[in-house]
PDB file of C-alpha atoms and ligand atoms in Angstrom:
ATOM      1  CA  MET A  69       0.063  -0.154  -0.107  1.00 95.00           C
ATOM      2  CA  LEU A  70       1.280   3.523  -0.790  1.00 96.00           C
ATOM      3  CA  ARG A  71       1.856   5.719   2.203  1.00 97.00           C
ATOM      4  CA  PRO A  72       2.315   9.857   1.782  1.00 98.00           C
ATOM      5  CA  VAL A  73       5.964  10.304   2.838  1.00 98.00           C
ATOM      6  CA  LEU A  74       6.491  12.924   5.517  1.00 98.00           C
ATOM      7  CA  GLN A  75       8.075  16.299   4.223  1.00 97.00           C
ATOM      8  CA  TYR A  76      10.814  18.411   6.129  1.00 96.00           C
ATOM      9  CA  PRO A  77       9.709  20.121   9.240  1.00 94.00           C
ATOM     10  CA  ASP A  78       7.234  17.992   9.902  1.00 97.00           C
ATOM     11  CA  PRO A  79       8.430  17.172  13.440  1.00 97.00           C
ATOM     12  CA  ARG A  80       7.518  13.821  13.266  1.00 98.00           C
ATOM     13  CA  LEU A  81      10.617  13.235  11.054  1.00 98.00           C
ATOM     14  CA  ALA A  82      12.710  14.443  14.458  1.00 98.00           C
ATOM     15  CA  ARG A  83      11.167  11.760  16.589  1.00 98.00           C
ATOM     16  CA  VAL A  84      13.582   8.738  17.780  1.00 98.00           C
ATOM     17  CA  SER A  85      11.953   5.200  16.403  1.00 98.00           C
ATOM     18  CA  GLU A  86      11.323   2.359  18.822  1.00 98.00           C
ATOM     19  CA  PRO A  87      13.043  -0.837  18.346  1.00 98.00           C
ATOM     20  CA  VAL A  88      10.997  -3.914  17.299  1.00 98.00           C
ATOM     21  CA  ALA A  89      11.054  -6.807  19.601  1.00 98.00           C
ATOM     22  CA  GLU A  90       9.225  -9.474  17.355  1.00 97.00           C
ATOM     23  CA  VAL A  91       9.426  -9.263  13.099  1.00 98.00           C
ATOM     24  CA  ASP A  92       5.551 -10.325  13.060  1.00 98.00           C
ATOM     25  CA  ASP A  93       3.260  -9.836  10.404  1.00 97.00           C
ATOM     26  CA  GLU A  94       2.721  -6.444  11.614  1.00 98.00           C
ATOM     27  CA  ILE A  95       6.590  -5.626  10.663  1.00 98.00           C
ATOM     28  CA  ARG A  96       6.268  -7.441   7.224  1.00 98.00           C
ATOM     29  CA  ALA A  97       2.979  -5.147   6.164  1.00 98.00           C
ATOM     30  CA  LEU A  98       4.924  -1.973   7.028  1.00 98.00           C
ATOM     31  CA  ALA A  99       8.003  -3.413   5.040  1.00 98.00           C
ATOM     32  CA  GLN A 100       5.487  -3.769   1.764  1.00 98.00           C
ATOM     33  CA  ASP A 101       4.095  -0.364   2.527  1.00 98.00           C
ATOM     34  CA  MET A 102       7.492   0.977   2.357  1.00 98.00           C
ATOM     35  CA  LEU A 103       8.940  -1.214  -0.604  1.00 98.00           C
ATOM     36  CA  ASP A 104       5.488  -0.140  -2.492  1.00 97.00           C
ATOM     37  CA  THR A 105       6.076   3.924  -1.464  1.00 98.00           C
ATOM     38  CA  LEU A 106      10.064   3.377  -2.438  1.00 97.00           C
ATOM     39  CA  THR A 107       9.382   1.702  -5.274  1.00 95.00           C
ATOM     40  CA  SER A 108       6.678   4.372  -6.634  1.00 96.00           C
ATOM     41  CA  VAL A 109       8.568   7.543  -5.861  1.00 95.00           C
ATOM     42  CA  GLY A 110      11.703   6.245  -6.838  1.00 93.00           C
ATOM     43  CA  GLY A 111      15.194   6.226  -4.510  1.00 93.00           C
ATOM     44  CA  VAL A 112      17.634   3.884  -2.845  1.00 94.00           C
ATOM     45  CA  GLY A 113      16.427   3.769   0.653  1.00 97.00           C
ATOM     46  CA  ILE A 114      13.587   4.694   3.000  1.00 98.00           C
ATOM     47  CA  ALA A 115      13.132   4.298   6.753  1.00 98.00           C
ATOM     48  CA  ALA A 116       9.873   3.875   8.571  1.00 98.00           C
ATOM     49  CA  PRO A 117       9.588   6.926  10.112  1.00 98.00           C
ATOM     50  CA  GLN A 118       9.584   8.927   6.490  1.00 98.00           C
ATOM     51  CA  ILE A 119       5.854   7.196   6.632  1.00 98.00           C
ATOM     52  CA  GLY A 120       4.773   8.027   9.889  1.00 98.00           C
ATOM     53  CA  VAL A 121       5.700   4.710  11.681  1.00 98.00           C
ATOM     54  CA  HIS A 122       8.122   4.805  14.329  1.00 98.00           C
ATOM     55  CA  ARG A 123       9.494   1.557  14.236  1.00 98.00           C
ATOM     56  CA  ARG A 124      13.506   1.020  13.517  1.00 98.00           C
ATOM     57  CA  VAL A 125      13.339  -0.084   9.947  1.00 98.00           C
ATOM     58  CA  VAL A 126      15.025   0.500   7.007  1.00 98.00           C
ATOM     59  CA  ILE A 127      15.054  -0.448   3.247  1.00 98.00           C
ATOM     60  CA  ILE A 128      18.208  -0.173   1.414  1.00 97.00           C
ATOM     61  CA  ASP A 129      18.929  -0.649  -2.371  1.00 95.00           C
ATOM     62  CA  VAL A 130      21.767  -3.394  -1.640  1.00 95.00           C
ATOM     63  CA  SER A 131      22.974  -3.409  -5.090  1.00 92.00           C
ATOM     64  CA  GLN A 132      24.372  -0.390  -5.442  1.00 88.00           C
ATOM     65  CA  GLU A 133      27.141  -2.488  -3.475  1.00 87.00           C
ATOM     66  CA  ASN A 134      28.940  -3.623  -6.859  1.00 78.00           C
ATOM     67  CA  ASP A 135      27.995  -0.186  -8.615  1.00 71.00           C
ATOM     68  CA  ALA A 136      27.605  -1.666 -11.700  1.00 72.00           C
ATOM     69  CA  PRO A 137      26.059   0.576 -14.453  1.00 72.00           C
ATOM     70  CA  ASP A 138      23.253  -1.179 -15.257  1.00 75.00           C
ATOM     71  CA  HIS A 139      22.436  -3.229 -12.048  1.00 79.00           C
ATOM     72  CA  PRO A 140      18.510  -3.667 -11.303  1.00 82.00           C
ATOM     73  CA  GLN A 141      17.943  -2.403  -8.109  1.00 87.00           C
ATOM     74  CA  ASP A 142      17.759  -4.554  -5.192  1.00 92.00           C
ATOM     75  CA  PHE A 143      16.256  -3.941  -2.280  1.00 96.00           C
ATOM     76  CA  LYS A 144      16.730  -5.585   1.036  1.00 97.00           C
ATOM     77  CA  VAL A 145      14.927  -4.367   4.781  1.00 98.00           C
ATOM     78  CA  PHE A 146      16.766  -4.066   7.605  1.00 98.00           C
ATOM     79  CA  ILE A 147      15.480  -4.323  11.147  1.00 98.00           C
ATOM     80  CA  ASN A 148      16.921  -2.787  13.887  1.00 98.00           C
ATOM     81  CA  PRO A 149      20.067  -1.799  12.258  1.00 98.00           C
ATOM     82  CA  VAL A 150      23.346  -0.727  14.239  1.00 98.00           C
ATOM     83  CA  ILE A 151      26.287   1.090  12.068  1.00 98.00           C
ATOM     84  CA  THR A 152      29.365   0.193  13.223  1.00 98.00           C
ATOM     85  CA  VAL A 153      32.151   2.643  11.572  1.00 98.00           C
ATOM     86  CA  LEU A 154      34.966   0.177   9.824  1.00 98.00           C
ATOM     87  CA  ASP A 155      36.610   3.222   8.672  1.00 97.00           C
ATOM     88  CA  PRO A 156      36.719   6.727  10.275  1.00 97.00           C
ATOM     89  CA  ALA A 157      38.223   8.746   7.746  1.00 96.00           C
ATOM     90  CA  GLY A 158      35.929  11.751   6.532  1.00 95.00           C
ATOM     91  CA  HIS A 159      34.280  11.380   2.927  1.00 96.00           C
ATOM     92  CA  GLU A 160      31.816  13.239   1.187  1.00 97.00           C
ATOM     93  CA  GLU A 161      28.694  12.203  -1.205  1.00 96.00           C
ATOM     94  CA  LEU A 162      25.894  14.119  -2.589  1.00 97.00           C
ATOM     95  CA  GLU A 163      23.062  13.343  -0.561  1.00 97.00           C
ATOM     96  CA  GLY A 164      19.248  13.948  -0.974  1.00 97.00           C
ATOM     97  CA  CYS A 165      16.384  12.513   0.682  1.00 98.00           C
ATOM     98  CA  LEU A 166      12.382  11.721  -0.051  1.00 98.00           C
ATOM     99  CA  SER A 167      11.327  13.844   2.639  1.00 98.00           C
ATOM    100  CA  VAL A 168      14.104  17.123   2.055  1.00 97.00           C
ATOM    101  CA  PRO A 169      12.399  18.341  -1.350  1.00 94.00           C
ATOM    102  CA  ASP A 170      14.026  20.488  -3.553  1.00 94.00           C
ATOM    103  CA  LEU A 171      17.699  19.958  -2.118  1.00 96.00           C
ATOM    104  CA  ARG A 172      20.842  17.783  -2.616  1.00 96.00           C
ATOM    105  CA  ALA A 173      24.225  18.624  -0.551  1.00 97.00           C
ATOM    106  CA  LYS A 174      27.591  17.253   0.024  1.00 97.00           C
ATOM    107  CA  VAL A 175      27.470  15.209   3.539  1.00 97.00           C
ATOM    108  CA  LYS A 176      30.767  14.064   5.379  1.00 97.00           C
ATOM    109  CA  ARG A 177      30.644  11.071   6.880  1.00 97.00           C
ATOM    110  CA  PRO A 178      33.191   8.088   7.954  1.00 98.00           C
ATOM    111  CA  ARG A 179      33.996   6.768   4.808  1.00 97.00           C
ATOM    112  CA  ARG A 180      33.531   2.896   5.092  1.00 98.00           C
ATOM    113  CA  VAL A 181      30.583   0.893   7.725  1.00 98.00           C
ATOM    114  CA  ALA A 182      29.232  -2.071   8.392  1.00 98.00           C
ATOM    115  CA  LEU A 183      25.099  -2.417   9.111  1.00 98.00           C
ATOM    116  CA  ASP A 184      23.954  -5.463  11.187  1.00 98.00           C
ATOM    117  CA  ALA A 185      20.730  -5.889  11.489  1.00 98.00           C
ATOM    118  CA  LEU A 186      17.359  -8.582  11.229  1.00 98.00           C
ATOM    119  CA  ASP A 187      15.837  -9.347   8.234  1.00 98.00           C
ATOM    120  CA  LEU A 188      12.396 -10.252   7.717  1.00 97.00           C
ATOM    121  CA  ASP A 189      12.440 -13.482   8.853  1.00 97.00           C
ATOM    122  CA  GLY A 190      14.178 -12.399  12.358  1.00 97.00           C
ATOM    123  CA  LYS A 191      17.449 -13.884  10.971  1.00 98.00           C
ATOM    124  CA  PRO A 192      20.768 -11.983  11.630  1.00 98.00           C
ATOM    125  CA  VAL A 193      21.905 -10.301   8.468  1.00 98.00           C
ATOM    126  CA  HIS A 194      25.436  -7.853   7.755  1.00 98.00           C
ATOM    127  CA  ILE A 195      26.394  -5.690   5.175  1.00 97.00           C
ATOM    128  CA  GLU A 196      29.746  -3.421   4.613  1.00 97.00           C
ATOM    129  CA  GLY A 197      30.305  -0.628   2.378  1.00 95.00           C
ATOM    130  CA  GLU A 198      31.584   2.553   1.613  1.00 95.00           C
ATOM    131  CA  GLY A 199      31.283   5.132  -1.120  1.00 93.00           C
ATOM    132  CA  TYR A 200      27.724   6.008  -1.730  1.00 94.00           C
ATOM    133  CA  TYR A 201      26.520   2.767  -0.780  1.00 95.00           C
ATOM    134  CA  GLY A 202      28.272   3.237   3.115  1.00 97.00           C
ATOM    135  CA  ALA A 203      26.360   7.019   3.222  1.00 97.00           C
ATOM    136  CA  CYS A 204      23.386   5.229   2.288  1.00 98.00           C
ATOM    137  CA  MET A 205      23.298   2.980   4.885  1.00 98.00           C
ATOM    138  CA  GLN A 206      24.018   5.695   7.427  1.00 98.00           C
ATOM    139  CA  HIS A 207      21.568   8.118   6.023  1.00 98.00           C
ATOM    140  CA  GLU A 208      18.733   5.451   6.741  1.00 98.00           C
ATOM    141  CA  THR A 209      20.056   4.803   9.979  1.00 98.00           C
ATOM    142  CA  ASP A 210      19.932   8.338  10.581  1.00 98.00           C
ATOM    143  CA  HIS A 211      16.191   8.722  10.378  1.00 98.00           C
ATOM    144  CA  LEU A 212      15.433   6.094  13.079  1.00 98.00           C
ATOM    145  CA  ASP A 213      17.108   8.358  15.358  1.00 98.00           C
ATOM    146  CA  GLY A 214      15.072  11.372  14.345  1.00 98.00           C
ATOM    147  CA  LYS A 215      17.907  12.881  11.842  1.00 98.00           C
ATOM    148  CA  LEU A 216      17.953  14.188   8.434  1.00 98.00           C
ATOM    149  CA  PHE A 217      21.101  14.568   6.584  1.00 98.00           C
ATOM    150  CA  ILE A 218      20.363  18.490   6.997  1.00 97.00           C
ATOM    151  CA  ASP A 219      21.343  18.152  10.071  1.00 97.00           C
ATOM    152  CA  HIS A 220      24.634  17.411   8.731  1.00 96.00           C
ATOM    153  CA  ILE A 221      25.639  20.387   6.581  1.00 96.00           C
ATOM    154  CA  SER A 222      26.732  23.699   7.567  1.00 94.00           C
ATOM    155  CA  TYR A 223      25.057  26.179   9.297  1.00 94.00           C
ATOM    156  CA  LEU A 224      24.827  28.500   6.534  1.00 94.00           C
ATOM    157  CA  LYS A 225      23.585  26.068   3.625  1.00 94.00           C
ATOM    158  CA  ARG A 226      20.939  24.867   6.430  1.00 95.00           C
ATOM    159  CA  SER A 227      19.594  28.432   6.882  1.00 95.00           C
ATOM    160  CA  LEU A 228      19.338  29.141   3.290  1.00 95.00           C
ATOM    161  CA  TYR A 229      17.489  26.257   3.008  1.00 95.00           C
ATOM    162  CA  ASP A 230      15.272  26.590   5.513  1.00 94.00           C
ATOM    163  CA  LYS A 231      14.417  30.287   4.353  1.00 95.00           C
ATOM    164  CA  LYS A 232      13.519  28.894   1.553  1.00 92.00           C
ATOM    165  CA  MET A 233      11.122  26.182   2.831  1.00 90.00           C
ATOM    166  CA  LYS A 234       9.697  29.166   4.715  1.00 90.00           C
ATOM    167  CA  LYS A 235       9.063  31.619   1.831  1.00 90.00           C
ATOM    168  CA  LYS A 236       7.467  27.843  -0.611  1.00 85.00           C
ATOM    169  CA  ARG A 237       5.241  27.619   2.117  1.00 79.00           C
TER     170      ARG A 237
HETATM  171 ZN1   ZN B 488      16.400   9.829   4.113  1.00 96.17          ZN
END
């Protein structure tokens, strides 16, 4: 089922999401709604709070890992994801977000990370990645802590964006 994607500055995007105690049908239905919404609007990832559900569930396009130009998208669900920094060296990628309209900006994050989570069967899963893929893992997991990529950009860029959005409303 398609769900509306919350748009900044909706305060629900700043709320911390609850861990999933049990991977049950309710969580599987949530993941399906997230997938339907993501494939309809297009993108490489989505987090549950973006559709207004404050549970720790994200979906990431894992086909980015091999970075082949014509790879088909391959969306995987990650429940209760935890990020571990494998290489803290700062690395910049151009990021955008389904919940942050009309803005793409360079964000500096640790270069290489691992993500540990549960899959839809409740089994542990582990992925690792760097560059845009690693940034995507961190970006989606940030949503669960109420953080957006614009929380990582300079104060100046952020105020310009806030001004522009205020005018638009
Ligand atoms: Zn996002």
